[in-house]
CSV table of C-alpha atoms and ligand atoms in Angstrom, one decimal:
chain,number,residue,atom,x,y,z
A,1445,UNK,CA,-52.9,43.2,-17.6
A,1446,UNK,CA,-49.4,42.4,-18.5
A,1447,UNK,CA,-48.4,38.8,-20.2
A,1448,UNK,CA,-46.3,38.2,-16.7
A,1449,UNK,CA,-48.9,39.0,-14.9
A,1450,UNK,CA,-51.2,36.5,-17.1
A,1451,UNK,CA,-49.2,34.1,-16.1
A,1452,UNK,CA,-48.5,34.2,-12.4
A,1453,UNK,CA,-52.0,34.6,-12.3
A,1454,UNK,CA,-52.8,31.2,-13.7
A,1455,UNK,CA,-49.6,29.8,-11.8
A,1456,UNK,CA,-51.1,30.7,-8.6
A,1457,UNK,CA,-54.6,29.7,-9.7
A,1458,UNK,CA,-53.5,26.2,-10.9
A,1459,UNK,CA,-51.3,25.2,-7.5
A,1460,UNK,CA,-52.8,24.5,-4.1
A,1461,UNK,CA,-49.2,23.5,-2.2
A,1462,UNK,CA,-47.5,26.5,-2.6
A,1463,UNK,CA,-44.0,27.2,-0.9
A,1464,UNK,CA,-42.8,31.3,-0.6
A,1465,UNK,CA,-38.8,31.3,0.1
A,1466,UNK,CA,-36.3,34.2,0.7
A,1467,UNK,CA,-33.0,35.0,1.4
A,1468,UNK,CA,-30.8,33.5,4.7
A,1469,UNK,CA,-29.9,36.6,6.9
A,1470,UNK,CA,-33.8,37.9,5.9
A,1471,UNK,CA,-34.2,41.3,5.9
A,1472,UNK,CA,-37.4,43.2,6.4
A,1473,UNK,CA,-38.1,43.0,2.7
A,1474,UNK,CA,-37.5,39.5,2.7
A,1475,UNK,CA,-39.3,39.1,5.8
A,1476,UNK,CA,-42.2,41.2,4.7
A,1477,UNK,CA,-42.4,39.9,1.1
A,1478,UNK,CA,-42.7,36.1,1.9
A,1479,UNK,CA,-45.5,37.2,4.8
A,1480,UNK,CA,-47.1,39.5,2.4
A,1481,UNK,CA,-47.8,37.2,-0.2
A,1482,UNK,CA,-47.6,34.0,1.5
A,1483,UNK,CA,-51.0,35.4,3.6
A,1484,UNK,CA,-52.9,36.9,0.5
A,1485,UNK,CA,-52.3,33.0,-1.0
A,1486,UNK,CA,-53.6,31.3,2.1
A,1487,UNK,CA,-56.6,33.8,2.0
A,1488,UNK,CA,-57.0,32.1,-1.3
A,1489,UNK,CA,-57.4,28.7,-0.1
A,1490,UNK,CA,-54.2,27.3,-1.0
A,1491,UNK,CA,-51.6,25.6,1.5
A,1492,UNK,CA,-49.1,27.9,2.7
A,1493,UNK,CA,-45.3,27.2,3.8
A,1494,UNK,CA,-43.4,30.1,4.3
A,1495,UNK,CA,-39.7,29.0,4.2
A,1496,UNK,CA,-37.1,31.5,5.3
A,1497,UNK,CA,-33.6,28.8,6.5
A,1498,UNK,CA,-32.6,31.3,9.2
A,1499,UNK,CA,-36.2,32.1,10.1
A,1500,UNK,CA,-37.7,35.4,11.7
A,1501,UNK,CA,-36.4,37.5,14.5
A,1502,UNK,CA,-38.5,38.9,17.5
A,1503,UNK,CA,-38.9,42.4,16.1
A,1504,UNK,CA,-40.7,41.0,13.3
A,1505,UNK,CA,-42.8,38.6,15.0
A,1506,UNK,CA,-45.7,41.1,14.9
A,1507,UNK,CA,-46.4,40.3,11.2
A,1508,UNK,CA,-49.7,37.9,11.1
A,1509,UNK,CA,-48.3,34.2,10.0
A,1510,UNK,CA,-44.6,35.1,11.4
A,1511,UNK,CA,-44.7,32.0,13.8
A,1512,UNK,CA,-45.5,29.5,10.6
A,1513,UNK,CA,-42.1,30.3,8.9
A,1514,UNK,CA,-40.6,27.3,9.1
A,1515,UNK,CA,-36.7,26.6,7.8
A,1516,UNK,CA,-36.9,24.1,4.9
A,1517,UNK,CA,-39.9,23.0,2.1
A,1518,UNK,CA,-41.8,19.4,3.7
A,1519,UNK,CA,-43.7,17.5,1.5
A,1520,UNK,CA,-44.7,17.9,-1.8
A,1521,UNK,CA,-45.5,21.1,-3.3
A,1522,UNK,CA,-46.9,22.3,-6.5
A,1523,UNK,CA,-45.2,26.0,-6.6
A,1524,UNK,CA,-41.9,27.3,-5.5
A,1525,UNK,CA,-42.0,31.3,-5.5
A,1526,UNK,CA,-38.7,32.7,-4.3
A,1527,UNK,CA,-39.3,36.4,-3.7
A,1528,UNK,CA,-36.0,38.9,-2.7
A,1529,UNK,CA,-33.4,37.0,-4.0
A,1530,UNK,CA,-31.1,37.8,-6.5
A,1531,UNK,CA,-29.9,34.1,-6.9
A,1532,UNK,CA,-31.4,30.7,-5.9
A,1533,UNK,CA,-28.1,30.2,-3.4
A,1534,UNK,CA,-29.4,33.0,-1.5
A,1535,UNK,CA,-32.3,30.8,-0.1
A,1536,UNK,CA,-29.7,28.8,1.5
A,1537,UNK,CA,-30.4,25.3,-0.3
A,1538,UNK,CA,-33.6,25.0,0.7
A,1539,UNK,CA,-34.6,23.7,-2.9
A,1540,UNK,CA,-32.1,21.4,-3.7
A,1541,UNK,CA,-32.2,20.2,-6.8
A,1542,UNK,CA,-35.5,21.7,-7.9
A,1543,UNK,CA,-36.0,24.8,-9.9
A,1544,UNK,CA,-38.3,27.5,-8.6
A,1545,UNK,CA,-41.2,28.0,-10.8
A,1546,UNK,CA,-41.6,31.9,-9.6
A,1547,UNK,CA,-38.9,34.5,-8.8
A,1548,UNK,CA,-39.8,38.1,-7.5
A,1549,UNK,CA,-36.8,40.4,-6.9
A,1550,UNK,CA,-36.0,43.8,-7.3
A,1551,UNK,CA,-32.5,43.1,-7.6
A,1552,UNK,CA,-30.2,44.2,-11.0
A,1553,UNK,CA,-28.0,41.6,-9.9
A,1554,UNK,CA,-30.8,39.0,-10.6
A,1555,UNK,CA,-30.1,35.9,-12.7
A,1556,UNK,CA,-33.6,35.1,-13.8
A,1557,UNK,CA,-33.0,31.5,-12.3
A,1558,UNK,CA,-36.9,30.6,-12.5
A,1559,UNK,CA,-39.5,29.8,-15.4
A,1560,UNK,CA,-41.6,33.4,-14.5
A,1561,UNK,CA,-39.3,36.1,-13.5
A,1562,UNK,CA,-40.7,39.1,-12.5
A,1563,UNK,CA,-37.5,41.3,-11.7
A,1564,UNK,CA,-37.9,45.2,-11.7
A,1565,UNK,CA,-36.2,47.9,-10.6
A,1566,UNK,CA,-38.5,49.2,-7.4
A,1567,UNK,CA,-37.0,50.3,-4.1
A,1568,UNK,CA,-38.1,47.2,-2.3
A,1569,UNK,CA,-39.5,44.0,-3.6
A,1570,UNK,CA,-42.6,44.4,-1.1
A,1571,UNK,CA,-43.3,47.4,-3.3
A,1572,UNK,CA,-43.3,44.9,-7.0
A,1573,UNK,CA,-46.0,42.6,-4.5
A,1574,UNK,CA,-47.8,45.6,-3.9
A,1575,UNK,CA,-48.2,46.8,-7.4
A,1576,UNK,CA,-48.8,43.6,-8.8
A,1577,UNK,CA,-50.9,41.4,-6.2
A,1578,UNK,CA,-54.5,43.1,-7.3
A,1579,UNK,CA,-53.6,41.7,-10.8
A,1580,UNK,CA,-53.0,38.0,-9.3
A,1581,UNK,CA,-56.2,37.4,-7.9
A,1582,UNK,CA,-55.7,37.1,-4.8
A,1583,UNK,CA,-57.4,38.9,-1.8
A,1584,UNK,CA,-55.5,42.0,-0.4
A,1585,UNK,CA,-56.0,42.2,3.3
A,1586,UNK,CA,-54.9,44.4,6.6
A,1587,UNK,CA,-52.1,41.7,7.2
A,1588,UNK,CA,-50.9,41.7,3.5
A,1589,UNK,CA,-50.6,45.5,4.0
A,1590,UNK,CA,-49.0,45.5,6.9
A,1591,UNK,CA,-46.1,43.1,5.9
A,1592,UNK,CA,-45.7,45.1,2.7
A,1593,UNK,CA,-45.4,48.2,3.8
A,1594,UNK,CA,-43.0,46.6,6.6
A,1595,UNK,CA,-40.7,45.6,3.5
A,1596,UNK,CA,-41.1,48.8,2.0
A,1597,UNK,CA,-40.1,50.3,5.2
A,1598,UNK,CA,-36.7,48.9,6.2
A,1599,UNK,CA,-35.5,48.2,2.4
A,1600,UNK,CA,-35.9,52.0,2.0
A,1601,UNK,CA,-34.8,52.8,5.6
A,1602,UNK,CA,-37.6,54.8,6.4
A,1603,UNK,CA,-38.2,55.9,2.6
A,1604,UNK,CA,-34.2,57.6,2.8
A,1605,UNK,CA,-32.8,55.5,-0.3
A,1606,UNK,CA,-32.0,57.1,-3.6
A,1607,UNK,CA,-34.2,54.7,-5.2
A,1608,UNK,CA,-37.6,56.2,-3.3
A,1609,UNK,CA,-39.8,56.9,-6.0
A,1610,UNK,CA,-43.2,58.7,-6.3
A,1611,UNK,CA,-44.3,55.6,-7.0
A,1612,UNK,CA,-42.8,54.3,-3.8
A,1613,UNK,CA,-45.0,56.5,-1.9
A,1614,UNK,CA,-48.1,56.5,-3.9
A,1615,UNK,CA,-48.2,52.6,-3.1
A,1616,UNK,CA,-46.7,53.0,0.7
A,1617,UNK,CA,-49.8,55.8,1.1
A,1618,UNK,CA,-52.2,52.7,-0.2
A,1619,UNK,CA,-50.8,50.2,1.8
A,1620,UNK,CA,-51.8,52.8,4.9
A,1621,UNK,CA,-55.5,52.8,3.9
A,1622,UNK,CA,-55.5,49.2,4.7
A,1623,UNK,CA,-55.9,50.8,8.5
A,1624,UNK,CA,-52.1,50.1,8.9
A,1625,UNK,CA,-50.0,52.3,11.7
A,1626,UNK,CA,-46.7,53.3,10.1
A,1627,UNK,CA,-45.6,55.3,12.2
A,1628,UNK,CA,-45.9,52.6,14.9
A,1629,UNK,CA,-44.3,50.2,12.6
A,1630,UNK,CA,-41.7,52.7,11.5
A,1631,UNK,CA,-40.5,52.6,15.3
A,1632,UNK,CA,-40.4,49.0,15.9
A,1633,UNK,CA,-38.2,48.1,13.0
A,1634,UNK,CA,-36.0,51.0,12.6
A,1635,UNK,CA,-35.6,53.1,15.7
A,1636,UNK,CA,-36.0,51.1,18.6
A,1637,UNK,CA,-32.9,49.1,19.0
A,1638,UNK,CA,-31.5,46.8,21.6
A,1639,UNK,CA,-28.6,47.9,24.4
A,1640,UNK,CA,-26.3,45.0,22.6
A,1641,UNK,CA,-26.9,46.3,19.4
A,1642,UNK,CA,-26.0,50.0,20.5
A,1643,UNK,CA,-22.7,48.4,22.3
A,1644,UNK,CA,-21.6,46.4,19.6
A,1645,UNK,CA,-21.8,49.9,17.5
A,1646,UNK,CA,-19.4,51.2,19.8
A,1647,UNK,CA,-16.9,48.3,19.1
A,1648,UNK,CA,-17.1,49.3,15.7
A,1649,UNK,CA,-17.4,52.9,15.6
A,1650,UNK,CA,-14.1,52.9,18.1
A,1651,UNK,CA,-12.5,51.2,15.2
A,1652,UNK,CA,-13.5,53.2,12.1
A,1653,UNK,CA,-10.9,54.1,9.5
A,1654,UNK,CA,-10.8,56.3,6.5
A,1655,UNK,CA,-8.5,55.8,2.8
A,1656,UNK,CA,-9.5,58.0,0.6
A,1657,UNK,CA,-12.6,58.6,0.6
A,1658,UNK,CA,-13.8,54.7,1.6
A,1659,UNK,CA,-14.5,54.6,5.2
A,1660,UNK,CA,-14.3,51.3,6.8
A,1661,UNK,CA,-14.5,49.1,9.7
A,1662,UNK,CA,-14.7,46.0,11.4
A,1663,UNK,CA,-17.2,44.3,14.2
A,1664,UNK,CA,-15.2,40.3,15.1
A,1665,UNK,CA,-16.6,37.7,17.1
A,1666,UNK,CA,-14.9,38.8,19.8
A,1667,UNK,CA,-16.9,42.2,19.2
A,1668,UNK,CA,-20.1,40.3,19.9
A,1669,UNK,CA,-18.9,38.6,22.8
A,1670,UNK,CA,-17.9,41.5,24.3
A,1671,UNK,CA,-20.8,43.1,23.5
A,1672,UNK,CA,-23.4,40.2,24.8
A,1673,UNK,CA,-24.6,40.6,21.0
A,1674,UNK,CA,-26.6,37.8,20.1
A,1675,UNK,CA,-26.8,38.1,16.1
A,1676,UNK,CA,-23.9,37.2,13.4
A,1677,UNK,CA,-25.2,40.3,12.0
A,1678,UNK,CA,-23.4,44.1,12.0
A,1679,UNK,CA,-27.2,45.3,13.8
A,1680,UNK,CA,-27.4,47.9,11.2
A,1681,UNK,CA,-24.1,49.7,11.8
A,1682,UNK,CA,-23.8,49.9,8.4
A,1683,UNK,CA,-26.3,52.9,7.8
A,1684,UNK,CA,-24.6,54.5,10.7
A,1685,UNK,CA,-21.1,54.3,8.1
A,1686,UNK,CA,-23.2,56.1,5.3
A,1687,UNK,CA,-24.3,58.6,6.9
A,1688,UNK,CA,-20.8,60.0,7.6
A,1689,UNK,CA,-20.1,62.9,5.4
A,1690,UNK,CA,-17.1,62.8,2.6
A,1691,UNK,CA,-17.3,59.1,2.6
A,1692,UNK,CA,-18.5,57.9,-1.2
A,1693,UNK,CA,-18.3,54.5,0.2
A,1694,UNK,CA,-18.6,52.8,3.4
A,1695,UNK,CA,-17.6,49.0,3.7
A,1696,UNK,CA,-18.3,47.3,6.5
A,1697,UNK,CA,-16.1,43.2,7.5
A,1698,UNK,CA,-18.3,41.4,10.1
A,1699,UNK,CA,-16.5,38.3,10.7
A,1700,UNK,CA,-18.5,35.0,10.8
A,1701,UNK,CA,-16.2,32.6,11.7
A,1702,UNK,CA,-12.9,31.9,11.2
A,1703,UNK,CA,-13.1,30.9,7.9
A,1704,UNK,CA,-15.5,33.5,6.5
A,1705,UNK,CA,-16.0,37.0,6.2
A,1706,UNK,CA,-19.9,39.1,5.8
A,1707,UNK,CA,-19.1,42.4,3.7
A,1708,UNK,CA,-21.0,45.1,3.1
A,1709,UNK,CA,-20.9,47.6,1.2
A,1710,UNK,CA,-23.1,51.4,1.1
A,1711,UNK,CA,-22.1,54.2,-1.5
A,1712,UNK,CA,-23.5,57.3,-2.3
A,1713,UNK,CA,-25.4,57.8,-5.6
A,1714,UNK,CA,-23.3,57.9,-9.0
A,1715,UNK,CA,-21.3,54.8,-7.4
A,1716,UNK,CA,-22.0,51.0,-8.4
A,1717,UNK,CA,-20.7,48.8,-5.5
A,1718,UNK,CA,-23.0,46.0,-6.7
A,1719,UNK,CA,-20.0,45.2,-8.9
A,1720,UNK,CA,-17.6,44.3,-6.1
A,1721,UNK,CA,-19.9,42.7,-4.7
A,1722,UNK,CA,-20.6,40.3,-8.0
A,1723,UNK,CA,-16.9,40.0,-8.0
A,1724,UNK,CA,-16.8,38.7,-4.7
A,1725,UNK,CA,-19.7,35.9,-5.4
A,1726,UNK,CA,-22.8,38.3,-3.4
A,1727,UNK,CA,-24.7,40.9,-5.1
A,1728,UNK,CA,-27.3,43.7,-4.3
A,1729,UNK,CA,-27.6,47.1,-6.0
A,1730,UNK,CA,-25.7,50.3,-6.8
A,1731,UNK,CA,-26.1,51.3,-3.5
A,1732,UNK,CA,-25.7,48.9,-1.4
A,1733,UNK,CA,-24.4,45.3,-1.9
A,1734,UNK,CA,-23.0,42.9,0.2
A,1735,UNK,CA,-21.0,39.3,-0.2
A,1736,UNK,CA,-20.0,36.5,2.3
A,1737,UNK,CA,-16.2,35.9,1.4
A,1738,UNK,CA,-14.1,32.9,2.4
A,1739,UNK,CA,-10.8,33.8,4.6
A,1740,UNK,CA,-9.6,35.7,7.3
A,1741,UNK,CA,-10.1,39.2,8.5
A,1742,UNK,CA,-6.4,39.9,7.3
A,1743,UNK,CA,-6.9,38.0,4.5
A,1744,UNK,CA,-10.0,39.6,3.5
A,1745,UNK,CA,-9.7,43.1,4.3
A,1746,UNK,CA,-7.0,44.0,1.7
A,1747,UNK,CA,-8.8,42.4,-1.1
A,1748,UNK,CA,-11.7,44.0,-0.9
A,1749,UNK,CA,-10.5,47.5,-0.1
A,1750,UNK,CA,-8.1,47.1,-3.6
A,1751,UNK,CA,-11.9,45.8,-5.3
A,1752,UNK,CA,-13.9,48.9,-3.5
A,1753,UNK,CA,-11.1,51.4,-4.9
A,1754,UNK,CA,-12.0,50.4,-8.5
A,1755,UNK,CA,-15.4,51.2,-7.8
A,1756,UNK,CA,-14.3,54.6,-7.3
A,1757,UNK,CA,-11.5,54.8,-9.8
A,1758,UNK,CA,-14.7,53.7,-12.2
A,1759,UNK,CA,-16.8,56.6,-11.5
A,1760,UNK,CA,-14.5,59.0,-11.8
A,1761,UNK,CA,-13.3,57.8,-15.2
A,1762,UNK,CA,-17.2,57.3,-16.0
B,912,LIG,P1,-26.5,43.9,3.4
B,912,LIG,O1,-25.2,44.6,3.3
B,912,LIG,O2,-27.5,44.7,4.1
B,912,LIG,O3,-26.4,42.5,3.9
B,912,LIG,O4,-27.0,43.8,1.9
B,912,LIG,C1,-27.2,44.9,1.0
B,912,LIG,C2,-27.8,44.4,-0.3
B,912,LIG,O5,-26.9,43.4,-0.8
B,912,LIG,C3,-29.1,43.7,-0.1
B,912,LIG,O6,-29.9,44.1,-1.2
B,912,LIG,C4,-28.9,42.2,-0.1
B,912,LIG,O7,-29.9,41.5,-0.6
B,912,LIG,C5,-27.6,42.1,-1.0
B,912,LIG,N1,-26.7,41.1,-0.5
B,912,LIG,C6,-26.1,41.0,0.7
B,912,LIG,N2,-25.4,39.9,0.8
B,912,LIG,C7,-25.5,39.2,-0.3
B,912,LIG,C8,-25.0,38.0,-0.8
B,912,LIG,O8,-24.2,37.3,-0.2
B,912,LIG,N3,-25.4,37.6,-2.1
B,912,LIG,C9,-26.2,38.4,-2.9
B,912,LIG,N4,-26.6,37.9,-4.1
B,912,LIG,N5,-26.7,39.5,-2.4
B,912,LIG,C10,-26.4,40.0,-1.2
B,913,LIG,MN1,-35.0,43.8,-0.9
């Protein structure tokens, strides 16, 4: 066993109010991560509160505990773990004050913000909780399994990333023996989509345009109206954009309100948009990064096409 592991070992051992946090906006990682290990904890004994500040949507609520997240810490609490996010302001201020004692990410962006950092470059950070949790001490059930591999799922988009591993598979294949139905899972959280979601697509496809080789486009509020789209989010139109041939980089403005901007960006392996992303205040991977930026569409836009240029001008001058 590893020193790290040593330690969140006798972390978890020592603390019977423990709190599991994520990121606002939670994805299926950080959906799955904070389910995963927040059951395998309360299968230990120890008082759960699973914190996510913009809490779970429907297609998740299958996950066992998904109807005990709950949007800010109460009470005391002996442990903070903060699991998928790459900074602490990702959690959306539900610690004030307080630093975590525990941070999980798979994140090169991360700022190793807590007193145990276990940060490492895996495809999702439901696959670090996989890999690790049999050295914690902790029991390893069906549900566990299940919310891991859902992590493992939609962070890799169906295993499609550039950083699947082996590895990846190996513990995806493990996670199955619990009994768990991937395929089934597979469907609910990455095929199946709404008729709003599939409309508000067509807002934004209609609008797609190309410089160089960035493609780009734009879903406003007026989009979602429009749309009867419920989210603030782009409903994944994002990996729609990278799959578009000739495009190294796809960068996507959803507006938020009128004073802020969601950006993200997707790139094809050898690029590093991560690094507009940093610029911006946000933060992700090579990949695929994103950044909440304040101004206007038409403020915005301009600035973070000249940023996303440089991440291409970089590559090719190595
Ligand atoms: P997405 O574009 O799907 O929102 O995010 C892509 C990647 O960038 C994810 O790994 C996500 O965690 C990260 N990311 C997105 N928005 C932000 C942000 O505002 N701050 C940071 N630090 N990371 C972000
Ligand atoms: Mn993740």
């Amino acid at each position: 066993m590893t020193l790290l592991d040593q330690q969140i070992r006798e972390r978890f051992a020592a603390a019977q109010r423990i709190a599991v946090i994520s990121h606002i906006r939670p994805d299926g990682d950080a959906i799955g991560s904070v389910l995963g290990l927040g059951t395998a904890l309360q299968e230990a004994g120890k008082d759960v509160q699973f914190v996510l500040a913009d809490g779970i949507s429907a297609v998740y609520r299958f996950l066992k505990n998904a109807g005990l997240a709950q949007k800010e810490i109460s009470g005391e609490i002996d442990l903070a773990v903060v699991v998928d996010c790459s900074d602490l302001e990702r959690t959306g201020g539900v610690l004030g004050e307080r630093q975590p004692e525990m941070n999980i990410d798979h994140h090169v962006t991360n700022l190793h913000y807590a007193q145990v950092n276990l940060v490492e470059d895996s495809a999702a950070t439901a696959e670090i909780i996989a890999k690790h949790l049999p050295q914690w001490g902790l029991p390893f059930s069906r549900e566990t399994a299940e919310a891991l591999l859902t992590g493992i799922l939609t962070d890799t988009i169906g295993f499609r990333t550039s950083n699947v591993s082996a590895e990846t598979l190996h513990t995806a294949a493990s996670l199955m023996e619990h009994g768990i139905d991937m395929p089934d899972i597979y469907h609910r959280v990455l095929v199946e989509r709404t008729y709003e979601a599939v409309r508000l697509w067509g807002r934004g496809i209609d609008k797609l345009q190309r410089m160089d080789s960035i493609l780009w486009g734009v879903l406003t509020a007026e989009d979602r109206k429009a749309a009867a789209y419920p989210g603030k989010d782009d409903a994944e139109l994002i990996s729609l954009l990278s799959s578009v041939r000739d495009a190294d980089v796809a960068v996507l403005f959803i507006e938020q309100d009128a004073q802020h901007v969601k950006v993200s960006w997707r790139a094809r392996p050898g690029f590093d948009v991560s690094r507009a992303a940093l610029h911006f205040g946000g933060g992700g991977h090579a990949p695929a990064a994103g950044a909440t930026i304040e101004g206007t569409l038409e403020e915005v836009i301009p600035r973070v096409l000249d940023e996303t240029k440089q991440v291409i001008e970089q590559k090719k001058t190595g």
